[in-house]
Coordinates of C-alpha atoms in Angstrom, one line a residue:
M1 CA -55.0 76.3 -27.2
H2 CA -52.6 77.2 -24.7
G3 CA -54.0 80.7 -23.4
P4 CA -55.5 81.7 -20.6
S5 CA -58.5 79.0 -19.9
S6 CA -56.3 76.4 -20.0
S7 CA -54.6 77.9 -16.8
T8 CA -57.5 79.1 -15.4
A9 CA -58.9 75.4 -15.8
A10 CA -55.8 74.4 -14.0
S11 CA -56.2 76.8 -11.2
P12 CA -58.1 74.4 -8.4
S13 CA -55.8 71.7 -8.4
N14 CA -52.8 74.0 -8.4
R15 CA -54.5 75.9 -5.6
R16 CA -55.1 72.0 -3.9
G17 CA -51.1 71.1 -5.1
R18 CA -49.9 74.1 -3.4
S19 CA -52.2 74.0 -0.5
S20 CA -50.5 70.2 0.1
A21 CA -47.3 71.6 -0.7
S22 CA -47.0 74.4 2.2
N23 CA -49.1 71.9 4.9
D24 CA -45.9 70.0 4.3
R25 CA -43.5 72.9 4.4
S26 CA -45.2 73.3 7.6
K27 CA -44.8 69.8 9.1
G28 CA -41.5 69.3 7.6
R29 CA -40.1 71.7 10.0
S30 CA -39.6 68.9 12.8
D31 CA -38.7 66.4 10.3
P32 CA -35.2 64.3 10.8
S33 CA -34.5 64.9 7.1
R34 CA -34.4 68.6 7.6
S35 CA -32.5 68.1 10.7
R36 CA -29.6 66.1 9.3
G37 CA -29.6 68.4 6.4
R38 CA -28.6 71.7 8.9
H39 CA -26.3 69.4 11.0
R40 CA -24.3 68.7 7.6
E41 CA -24.3 72.1 6.6
R42 CA -22.5 72.8 9.8
R43 CA -20.0 70.0 9.9
R44 CA -19.5 71.5 6.1
R45 CA -18.8 75.1 7.2
R46 CA -16.4 73.7 10.3
R47 CA -14.0 72.2 7.8
T48 CA -14.3 75.1 5.2
G49 CA -15.0 78.4 6.9
P50 CA -17.7 80.7 6.8
A51 CA -19.1 81.3 3.3
R52 CA -17.6 83.4 1.4
P53 CA -20.0 87.1 0.3
Q54 CA -21.1 86.4 -3.2
R55 CA -20.0 89.6 -5.1
G56 CA -22.3 91.6 -7.9
R57 CA -25.9 90.1 -8.2
P58 CA -26.7 86.5 -5.9
R59 CA -27.8 84.0 -8.6
P60 CA -31.0 82.7 -8.7
R61 CA -31.7 79.1 -7.3
R62 CA -32.7 76.6 -9.7
T63 CA -35.4 74.8 -9.2
R64 CA -36.5 71.6 -10.8
P65 CA -39.8 71.9 -12.1
R66 CA -42.9 70.1 -11.1
L67 CA -44.6 67.7 -12.9
P68 CA -48.5 68.4 -13.0
G69 CA -50.5 65.9 -11.0
R70 CA -47.8 65.1 -9.2
T71 CA -47.8 65.6 -5.4
G72 CA -44.7 63.8 -3.7
V73 CA -42.3 65.7 -1.1
R74 CA -39.0 65.8 -1.4
R75 CA -36.1 62.8 -1.3
G76 CA -36.0 61.8 2.4
D77 CA -39.5 63.0 2.9
H78 CA -40.3 59.3 4.9
R79 CA -44.5 60.5 4.3
L80 CA -47.0 59.5 2.4
R81 CA -46.2 59.2 -1.8
R82 CA -49.1 59.2 -4.0
R83 CA -49.2 58.3 -7.5
G84 CA -50.2 60.2 -10.4
P85 CA -53.3 62.8 -10.9
H86 CA -56.2 60.3 -9.7
R87 CA -55.0 59.9 -6.2
R88 CA -55.3 56.7 -5.7
V89 CA -54.1 55.1 -2.0
Q90 CA -51.5 52.5 -3.0
R91 CA -52.9 48.9 -1.8
A92 CA -50.9 47.4 1.2
L93 CA -48.6 44.6 1.0
P94 CA -51.1 41.6 2.2
R95 CA -48.0 40.2 4.3
P96 CA -45.4 41.2 7.1
G97 CA -42.0 42.5 6.3
R98 CA -39.1 39.8 6.2
P99 CA -35.9 40.4 8.5
D100 CA -33.6 41.8 5.6
R101 CA -36.7 44.4 5.4
R102 CA -37.9 43.3 1.8
P103 CA -41.8 42.9 1.0
L104 CA -43.2 39.2 0.5
V105 CA -45.3 39.7 -2.7
P106 CA -46.6 36.6 -3.5
R107 CA -46.9 34.9 -7.3
G108 CA -48.9 37.7 -9.9
G109 CA -48.9 40.4 -7.0
A110 CA -51.6 41.8 -4.6
R111 CA -54.8 41.2 -5.1
A112 CA -57.4 43.7 -5.3
G113 CA -59.2 44.3 -2.5
S114 CA -56.4 43.6 -0.4
A115 CA -55.9 47.0 1.3
P116 CA -56.6 47.4 5.2
E117 CA -59.7 49.0 5.9
G118 CA -57.9 52.3 7.1
A119 CA -56.2 52.5 3.8
R120 CA -59.2 53.8 1.8
R121 CA -59.2 56.9 -0.9
G122 CA -57.4 60.1 1.2
S123 CA -56.6 58.3 4.1
A124 CA -52.7 57.2 5.0
A125 CA -51.3 54.8 2.3
P126 CA -49.2 52.2 4.0
P127 CA -45.8 52.5 3.0
R128 CA -44.4 50.8 -0.5
R129 CA -40.3 50.7 -0.1
S130 CA -38.9 48.3 1.3
L131 CA -36.8 50.8 3.7
H132 CA -40.3 51.7 5.3
L133 CA -41.2 48.2 6.1
P134 CA -40.9 47.5 9.6
G135 CA -38.8 44.9 10.1
R136 CA -38.4 42.2 13.0
R137 CA -36.6 42.5 16.3
A138 CA -32.9 42.4 16.2
S139 CA -32.9 39.4 18.7
E140 CA -35.1 37.2 15.6
R141 CA -32.8 38.4 13.0
R142 CA -30.9 35.9 11.5
G143 CA -26.7 36.3 11.5
P144 CA -25.1 36.6 8.2
W145 CA -23.7 32.7 9.0
D146 CA -27.3 31.8 9.2
R147 CA -28.4 33.0 6.2
L148 CA -25.3 32.1 4.2
R149 CA -26.1 28.1 5.3
R150 CA -30.3 28.3 4.5
R151 CA -29.2 29.5 0.9
T152 CA -26.6 26.9 0.6
R153 CA -28.8 24.1 2.0
P154 CA -29.6 22.2 -0.7
R155 CA -33.6 21.8 -1.2
R156 CA -35.9 18.8 -0.7
H157 CA -38.0 19.1 -3.6
P158 CA -38.5 22.1 -6.3
R159 CA -41.2 24.6 -5.7
T160 CA -43.1 23.4 -8.1
A161 CA -42.7 20.4 -10.4
P162 CA -41.3 21.5 -14.4
P163 CA -43.4 21.0 -17.3
P164 CA -42.2 17.5 -19.2
R165 CA -39.8 18.5 -21.8
L166 CA -36.2 17.2 -22.8
G167 CA -33.9 17.0 -20.0
P168 CA -30.3 17.7 -20.1
R169 CA -27.7 14.7 -20.9
R170 CA -25.6 14.7 -18.2
G171 CA -29.1 14.5 -15.9
R172 CA -30.1 17.1 -13.4
R173 CA -27.6 19.5 -11.5
P174 CA -27.4 18.3 -8.0
D175 CA -29.6 21.0 -5.4
G176 CA -27.3 24.3 -4.4
G177 CA -26.3 25.6 -7.6
R178 CA -22.6 25.3 -9.4
G179 CA -20.6 26.3 -6.2
A180 CA -22.2 23.8 -3.7
A181 CA -22.1 20.8 -6.5
S182 CA -18.7 21.9 -7.4
S183 CA -17.7 21.8 -3.6
R184 CA -19.6 18.7 -2.5
R185 CA -17.2 16.7 -5.5
G186 CA -14.3 18.0 -4.2
R187 CA -15.3 17.1 -0.6
E188 CA -16.0 13.8 -1.6
K189 CA -12.7 13.4 -4.2
A190 CA -10.4 14.6 -0.9
T191 CA -12.3 12.2 1.1
V192 CA -12.1 8.7 -1.2
T193 CA -8.2 10.0 -2.1
W194 CA -7.2 10.2 1.3
L195 CA -8.9 7.0 2.2
A196 CA -6.7 5.4 -0.8
L197 CA -3.3 6.5 0.3
G198 CA -4.7 5.9 4.3
F199 CA -5.0 2.1 2.8
S200 CA -1.8 2.1 0.9
A201 CA -0.2 3.1 4.3
A202 CA -1.9 0.2 6.3
L203 CA -1.1 -2.5 3.6
L204 CA 2.5 -1.2 3.9
V205 CA 3.0 -1.4 7.6
I206 CA 1.9 -5.1 7.3
G207 CA 4.5 -5.7 4.8
A208 CA 6.8 -4.5 7.3
V209 CA 6.3 -6.0 10.2
L210 CA 6.1 -9.3 7.9
R211 CA 9.1 -8.5 6.3
A212 CA 10.8 -8.3 10.2
A213 CA 9.2 -11.2 11.0
G214 CA 10.4 -13.1 9.2
A215 CA 14.1 -12.0 9.2
S216 CA 13.6 -12.0 12.7
L217 CA 12.4 -16.0 12.8
V218 CA 15.2 -17.5 10.8
R219 CA 17.7 -15.7 13.2
T220 CA 16.0 -17.4 16.3
P221 CA 17.9 -20.8 17.5
R222 CA 15.1 -23.8 17.7
A223 CA 17.0 -24.9 20.8
D224 CA 15.9 -21.4 22.6
A225 CA 11.9 -21.6 21.3
V226 CA 11.8 -25.4 22.3
R227 CA 12.9 -24.6 25.9
D228 CA 10.7 -21.5 26.2
A229 CA 8.2 -23.6 24.6
A230 CA 8.5 -26.7 27.2
E231 CA 8.0 -23.2 30.2
G232 CA 4.7 -23.3 29.1
D233 CA 5.3 -20.0 26.4
A234 CA 2.3 -20.7 23.6
R235 CA 4.4 -17.9 21.5
A236 CA 7.9 -20.1 21.6
E237 CA 5.5 -23.4 20.3
V238 CA 4.4 -21.4 17.6
V239 CA 8.1 -20.4 16.7
A240 CA 9.4 -24.2 17.4
R241 CA 6.9 -25.0 14.9
L242 CA 7.6 -23.1 12.3
L243 CA 11.4 -23.5 12.8
E244 CA 11.5 -26.9 11.6
R245 CA 10.6 -25.9 8.0
R246 CA 12.9 -23.0 8.7
S247 CA 13.9 -23.4 4.8
R248 CA 10.7 -22.7 3.2
I249 CA 9.9 -19.5 5.2
Q250 CA 11.3 -17.3 3.5
L251 CA 9.5 -19.1 0.4
A252 CA 6.3 -18.9 1.9
L253 CA 6.6 -15.2 2.9
S254 CA 7.8 -14.2 -0.3
P255 CA 3.9 -14.3 -2.2
V256 CA 2.3 -13.0 0.8
L257 CA 4.5 -9.9 0.9
T258 CA 4.3 -9.5 -2.9
M259 CA 0.5 -9.6 -2.6
L260 CA 0.5 -7.0 0.0
V261 CA 2.9 -4.5 -1.9
V262 CA 1.1 -4.7 -5.2
L263 CA -2.1 -4.1 -3.2
A264 CA -0.3 -1.1 -1.8
V265 CA 1.0 0.8 -4.7
I266 CA -2.1 0.6 -6.6
P267 CA -4.2 3.2 -4.7
A268 CA -1.5 5.1 -3.6
T269 CA -0.8 5.4 -7.5
W270 CA -4.2 6.7 -8.0
A271 CA -4.2 8.7 -5.7
F272 CA -1.5 10.4 -6.2
T273 CA -2.4 11.1 -9.9
R274 CA -5.4 12.6 -8.8
L275 CA -3.8 15.2 -6.3
L276 CA -1.0 15.8 -8.8
S277 CA 0.5 16.3 -11.9
G278 CA 3.7 17.2 -14.5
P279 CA 7.2 16.9 -12.7
T280 CA 5.8 16.9 -9.5
L281 CA 4.0 13.4 -10.1
F282 CA 6.8 12.1 -11.3
L283 CA 9.2 13.3 -8.5
V284 CA 6.6 12.2 -5.9
L285 CA 6.6 8.8 -7.8
V286 CA 10.3 8.5 -7.5
A287 CA 10.9 9.3 -3.9
T288 CA 7.7 7.4 -3.1
T289 CA 9.6 3.9 -4.8
L290 CA 12.7 4.8 -2.8
L291 CA 10.8 5.2 0.5
L292 CA 9.4 2.3 -0.5
V293 CA 12.1 0.2 -0.4
V294 CA 13.6 1.5 2.7
V295 CA 10.7 1.6 4.2
A296 CA 9.1 -2.3 3.7
D297 CA 12.4 -4.0 2.9
L298 CA 15.6 -2.6 3.8
L299 CA 14.4 -1.4 7.5
P300 CA 12.3 -3.9 8.5
R301 CA 14.8 -6.6 7.4
T302 CA 18.0 -4.8 9.7
I303 CA 15.3 -4.5 12.8
G304 CA 14.6 -8.5 12.9
R305 CA 18.0 -9.2 12.4
S306 CA 18.8 -6.7 15.3
R307 CA 15.9 -8.7 17.8
P308 CA 15.3 -12.4 16.7
R309 CA 13.9 -13.7 19.8
T310 CA 11.8 -10.5 20.9
I311 CA 10.5 -9.6 16.9
A312 CA 9.8 -13.8 16.2
Y313 CA 7.8 -14.4 19.9
R314 CA 5.7 -11.0 19.2
F315 CA 4.0 -11.4 15.7
A316 CA 4.3 -15.7 16.2
R317 CA 0.8 -15.9 15.2
L318 CA 1.1 -13.3 12.4
L319 CA 3.8 -15.2 11.0
D320 CA 1.8 -18.2 11.5
G321 CA -1.3 -17.2 9.3
A322 CA 1.3 -15.2 6.5
I323 CA 3.2 -18.7 6.2
T324 CA 0.2 -20.9 5.9
L325 CA -1.6 -18.1 3.1
G326 CA 1.8 -18.4 1.4
D327 CA 2.2 -22.1 1.1
A328 CA -0.9 -22.4 -0.1
V329 CA -0.4 -19.9 -3.2
N330 CA 2.5 -21.8 -3.2
D331 CA 1.1 -25.1 -3.6
L332 CA -1.7 -23.7 -6.2
V333 CA 0.9 -22.8 -8.2
A334 CA 2.6 -25.6 -7.9
E335 CA -0.1 -28.0 -9.5
L336 CA -0.7 -25.1 -12.3
D337 CA 3.1 -26.3 -12.8
E338 CA 2.2 -29.5 -13.1
E339 CA -0.6 -29.3 -15.0
L340 CA 1.1 -27.3 -17.9
D341 CA 4.6 -29.6 -17.3
A342 CA 3.0 -33.2 -17.3
D343 CA 4.6 -33.9 -20.2
E344 CA 8.1 -33.7 -18.9
P345 CA 10.0 -36.6 -17.7
Q346 CA 10.1 -36.4 -13.8
E347 CA 13.7 -36.7 -13.6
A348 CA 14.1 -33.7 -14.8
E349 CA 11.2 -32.0 -12.9
T350 CA 12.6 -33.5 -9.7
G351 CA 16.3 -32.7 -10.2
E352 CA 15.3 -28.7 -11.2
R353 CA 12.9 -28.4 -8.1
E354 CA 16.1 -29.5 -5.9
L355 CA 18.3 -27.5 -7.3
I356 CA 15.9 -24.9 -6.9
S357 CA 15.1 -25.7 -3.3
S358 CA 19.2 -25.7 -2.8
V359 CA 19.2 -22.3 -4.0
L360 CA 16.8 -21.0 -1.8
D361 CA 18.0 -22.6 1.0
F362 CA 21.3 -20.9 0.4
T363 CA 20.7 -17.7 1.5
D364 CA 19.5 -18.9 4.8
T365 CA 22.5 -21.6 5.5
L366 CA 25.1 -20.8 8.2
V367 CA 28.7 -21.3 8.1
R368 CA 28.6 -23.9 10.8
E369 CA 26.3 -26.3 8.7
V370 CA 28.6 -26.5 6.1
M371 CA 32.2 -26.6 7.4
V372 CA 34.6 -29.1 7.7
P373 CA 35.1 -29.8 11.9
R374 CA 38.0 -29.1 14.1
T375 CA 38.6 -33.2 14.6
D376 CA 38.4 -33.6 10.6
M377 CA 40.9 -31.2 9.4
V378 CA 44.9 -32.1 8.3
T379 CA 47.1 -29.6 10.3
L380 CA 50.9 -29.0 10.5
P381 CA 53.0 -27.6 12.8
A382 CA 54.3 -23.8 11.7
S383 CA 57.7 -25.1 12.9
A384 CA 57.6 -28.4 10.9
P385 CA 60.7 -29.0 8.6
I386 CA 59.5 -28.6 4.8
D387 CA 60.0 -32.5 3.8
E388 CA 57.2 -33.0 6.5
G389 CA 55.2 -30.4 4.9
L390 CA 55.7 -32.2 1.3
R391 CA 54.7 -35.6 2.6
T392 CA 51.6 -34.3 4.2
V393 CA 50.5 -32.5 1.1
L394 CA 51.2 -35.6 -1.0
E395 CA 49.3 -38.1 1.7
S396 CA 46.5 -35.6 2.0
G397 CA 45.9 -34.9 -1.4
K398 CA 45.1 -30.9 -0.2
S399 CA 46.2 -28.1 -1.5
R400 CA 45.9 -25.4 1.3
I401 CA 47.0 -26.7 5.0
P402 CA 46.6 -25.0 8.2
L403 CA 49.4 -24.0 10.2
T404 CA 49.2 -24.4 14.2
G405 CA 51.2 -22.9 16.9
D406 CA 50.9 -23.2 20.8
G407 CA 47.7 -25.6 19.9
P408 CA 44.9 -26.5 17.7
D409 CA 43.1 -23.9 18.3
D410 CA 45.8 -21.3 17.4
I411 CA 46.1 -21.3 13.7
V412 CA 49.2 -19.0 12.3
G413 CA 48.7 -19.2 8.7
V414 CA 47.8 -21.6 5.7
L415 CA 50.8 -23.6 3.7
Y416 CA 49.7 -23.9 -0.1
A417 CA 51.4 -26.6 -1.8
R418 CA 51.7 -24.6 -5.1
D419 CA 54.5 -22.4 -2.9
L420 CA 56.0 -25.7 -1.3
L421 CA 56.4 -27.3 -5.0
R422 CA 58.0 -23.6 -6.0
V423 CA 60.9 -23.6 -3.4
V424 CA 61.5 -27.7 -3.9
E425 CA 62.0 -26.6 -7.6
D426 CA 63.9 -23.6 -7.1
G427 CA 66.6 -25.7 -4.3
D428 CA 66.4 -22.9 -2.0
R429 CA 64.4 -24.6 0.8
P430 CA 63.5 -22.6 3.8
T431 CA 63.8 -24.4 7.4
S432 CA 60.3 -24.3 8.3
C433 CA 56.5 -24.7 7.0
G434 CA 56.2 -21.4 8.3
D435 CA 58.2 -19.7 6.2
L436 CA 56.0 -19.9 3.6
A437 CA 52.8 -19.5 5.8
R438 CA 50.2 -17.1 4.3
K439 CA 47.8 -14.8 6.6
P440 CA 44.4 -17.2 7.1
F441 CA 40.8 -15.7 6.9
F442 CA 38.6 -16.2 9.7
V443 CA 35.0 -15.9 10.2
P444 CA 32.6 -16.6 12.6
E445 CA 30.8 -20.0 12.3
T446 CA 27.2 -17.4 12.8
K447 CA 28.1 -15.9 9.4
R448 CA 25.8 -16.8 6.3
V449 CA 27.0 -19.0 3.4
S450 CA 26.0 -16.5 0.9
E451 CA 27.7 -13.8 3.0
L452 CA 30.9 -15.5 3.0
L453 CA 31.1 -16.1 -0.6
R454 CA 31.1 -12.3 -1.1
D455 CA 33.7 -11.8 1.1
M456 CA 35.8 -15.0 -0.6
Q457 CA 35.4 -13.7 -4.0
E458 CA 36.3 -10.1 -2.8
N459 CA 39.7 -11.1 -0.9
Q460 CA 40.5 -13.6 -3.0
V461 CA 40.5 -16.8 -0.6
H462 CA 39.6 -20.3 -1.8
M463 CA 39.4 -21.4 2.2
A464 CA 38.1 -19.9 5.6
I465 CA 39.0 -20.6 9.1
V466 CA 35.8 -20.7 11.2
V467 CA 35.9 -19.9 15.1
D468 CA 33.8 -20.0 17.3
E469 CA 32.3 -17.4 20.0
F470 CA 35.2 -18.1 22.2
G471 CA 37.8 -17.8 19.8
G472 CA 38.6 -21.2 19.7
T473 CA 39.0 -23.2 16.1
A474 CA 35.3 -24.4 15.3
G475 CA 36.4 -26.1 11.5
L476 CA 37.5 -24.7 7.9
V477 CA 35.5 -23.9 5.3
T478 CA 36.2 -23.7 1.3
I479 CA 34.7 -22.7 -1.8
E480 CA 33.6 -26.2 -2.5
D481 CA 31.6 -27.2 0.3
I482 CA 29.9 -23.6 -0.4
I483 CA 29.4 -24.6 -3.9
E484 CA 28.1 -28.3 -3.1
E485 CA 25.1 -27.0 -0.5
I486 CA 24.0 -25.8 -4.2
V487 CA 24.5 -28.8 -6.5
G488 CA 25.4 -31.2 -4.1
E489 CA 28.4 -33.5 -3.6
I490 CA 31.2 -32.7 -6.4
A491 CA 33.8 -35.8 -6.3
D492 CA 37.1 -36.0 -7.7
E493 CA 39.2 -39.0 -8.6
Y494 CA 41.1 -39.1 -5.7
D495 CA 38.0 -38.9 -3.4
R496 CA 36.7 -42.2 -1.5
E497 CA 33.8 -40.6 0.1
E498 CA 31.9 -43.2 1.6
P499 CA 27.9 -43.2 1.7
M500 CA 26.3 -40.7 4.5
I501 CA 23.3 -43.7 4.8
V502 CA 23.3 -47.6 4.1
P503 CA 20.3 -49.4 4.6
L504 CA 21.2 -52.8 6.6
G505 CA 18.0 -54.4 6.5
D506 CA 14.9 -54.6 8.3
G507 CA 14.5 -51.0 8.9
S508 CA 17.8 -50.9 10.5
Y509 CA 20.6 -48.2 9.0
L510 CA 24.0 -47.5 9.3
I511 CA 24.6 -43.2 9.6
D512 CA 27.2 -41.2 9.4
A513 CA 27.4 -39.5 12.1
R514 CA 27.6 -35.8 10.6
L515 CA 24.3 -36.5 8.9
D516 CA 21.7 -33.8 9.4
V517 CA 19.4 -34.4 12.6
D518 CA 16.6 -33.2 9.6
A519 CA 17.1 -35.8 7.2
L520 CA 17.3 -38.8 9.5
A521 CA 13.6 -37.4 11.0
E522 CA 12.6 -37.3 7.6
L523 CA 13.9 -40.8 6.9
T524 CA 12.6 -42.5 10.0
G525 CA 9.4 -40.9 9.7
T526 CA 9.9 -39.5 13.5
E527 CA 9.9 -36.3 15.2
L528 CA 13.8 -35.5 16.7
P529 CA 14.6 -32.9 18.8
A530 CA 17.4 -30.5 17.9
E531 CA 18.4 -28.4 20.7
E532 CA 22.1 -27.3 20.4
W533 CA 23.6 -29.7 18.1
D534 CA 22.7 -30.3 14.1
T535 CA 24.1 -34.0 13.7
V536 CA 23.2 -37.4 14.4
G537 CA 26.3 -37.2 16.7
G538 CA 25.3 -34.3 18.6
L539 CA 22.3 -36.3 18.8
V540 CA 23.6 -39.1 20.4
L541 CA 26.4 -36.9 22.8
A542 CA 23.1 -35.3 24.2
L543 CA 21.6 -38.7 24.9
A544 CA 24.5 -40.0 26.3
G545 CA 25.4 -36.7 28.2
R546 CA 29.0 -38.0 27.9
V547 CA 31.7 -39.2 25.2
P548 CA 29.8 -42.6 24.7
R549 CA 31.9 -46.2 24.7
Q550 CA 32.1 -48.3 21.4
G551 CA 28.6 -50.6 21.3
E552 CA 27.1 -48.3 24.1
R553 CA 23.4 -48.1 23.1
F554 CA 20.8 -45.3 23.6
E555 CA 16.8 -45.2 23.0
Y556 CA 14.5 -42.5 21.9
D557 CA 11.2 -42.1 20.4
G558 CA 10.9 -45.9 19.2
L559 CA 14.7 -45.8 17.6
V560 CA 17.7 -47.7 18.8
F561 CA 21.5 -45.6 18.5
T562 CA 24.2 -47.7 18.7
A563 CA 27.7 -46.0 18.7
E564 CA 29.1 -48.5 15.9
R565 CA 32.6 -46.4 16.2
V566 CA 34.2 -43.9 18.1
Q567 CA 37.4 -41.7 17.3
G568 CA 38.7 -40.3 20.4
R569 CA 36.0 -38.2 21.6
R570 CA 34.4 -38.0 18.4
I571 CA 31.8 -40.3 17.3
A572 CA 32.2 -42.1 13.6
K573 CA 29.4 -43.9 13.0
V574 CA 25.4 -44.8 14.6
R575 CA 23.2 -47.4 13.8
V576 CA 19.9 -46.6 14.4
D577 CA 17.0 -49.8 14.8
R578 CA 13.2 -49.4 15.5
K579 CA 12.6 -50.7 18.7
G580 CA 10.3 -53.5 18.8
P581 CA 7.5 -54.6 20.3
S582 CA 8.2 -55.2 24.3

């Protein structure tokens, strides 16, 4: 079967193959691939030197057997390739090439008869591989970033509608693939997290401003606010109105500040739990808590106390709104408390409320509001003999008596009744009371009562001498005076205290001149000014402009003030009547 007949039969085709191959070789002399091969061989010879002569008989060159019927060219030849022994021309691609030099083949492949007119049997076939496709001009080609954006851009609609089938439980995946979906979710997560942190920071800033403004407001003198309001300052008018209820400012601001802190902590904690985990999250939460205490409480309060009028005026309207909101919350809580405790006795409820109100006002009370004025102090000269000191202690009933030097403003020591009785019992008497004097404890009249109580506990003293801004003696204050500010008057069996208010009928009252002006305003239902004084005696002195004579009358806002008793330069009793119709 494989004799001469078979070789002879195949000779025509072989001759045609050899003739085509010879034509190819003749045409390949100017082929660029051959020239590139020659240049490559020259470069190799320059690097390695001339080829060494082979010893003996040269080895024959191995050639790859050519398959029968396959008439192609060598690798790198860009001429036409034909498929199979039937020499059928390949069909041309129906569409132009893309910029990436890949053919655009429709679904299902190229249709029959789509070859151009020139691509017939025996004619040159169009290129088949992607390297043979002509690309577009370089100016029209898209860059790598454009291709990347087009590849990651989500599709508006699928190419073909999917057939009806069971879908995944999690729903259809978003366009753009897994990478695009994860990156989109990451961006959305980061955006929401930073928005939560920004919201928390904004609330903390508002709370810090309110804290500083509240501390500044309670430190602002109402007399200054009234004076500025009279000059036309609208903000000072708001501050003066808020200071009419000075004791209620902190009580009204407390629920508002609490709500701001809670609303700021919740989103911040949620954001930190999304960003962090493990020990890092714990450390960040601890550091945030410490920062919250410093930034939202301690630092604003210190700044507010250092600049009272400036900060109070600047944030007057913000404080007004916050205090109004806090009052509404407190009223709502009070109503709920009343409904829950409706069965309890009214007397006990009233007493508890007064006690709570006193405790809240205690933190804002100044020393000058509870001190015994200098005109009511019982003093002794430091040079007084022991017998005179003993007699003064027995007559006044005081256990501690200040000792003066050159004048009433020169307090040199404090005489204790216990030290005086001890030397009397021993019999070894010193020459004067100044030999038994102990060192006095001085405090300014603008100091807060709560701070003074802590200082007296630390220094183990029961009485302090109050000095004014000029260094003179303004009065004295004892621990008993401070406790009475919380629980009310404490009277013992030796006290002969007269009532502060004595009703006289027909709307008239006999009032102690030491009564607070706010108490008189609440009693009479009128609004009384309190500029540079806190007592009714100071009000009468301001209306008179001098020390009034006993029985002298003054009128103000429908009230008639009569100086009933005047002791030296001090007013002791004042009669208050309502002005009748004229």
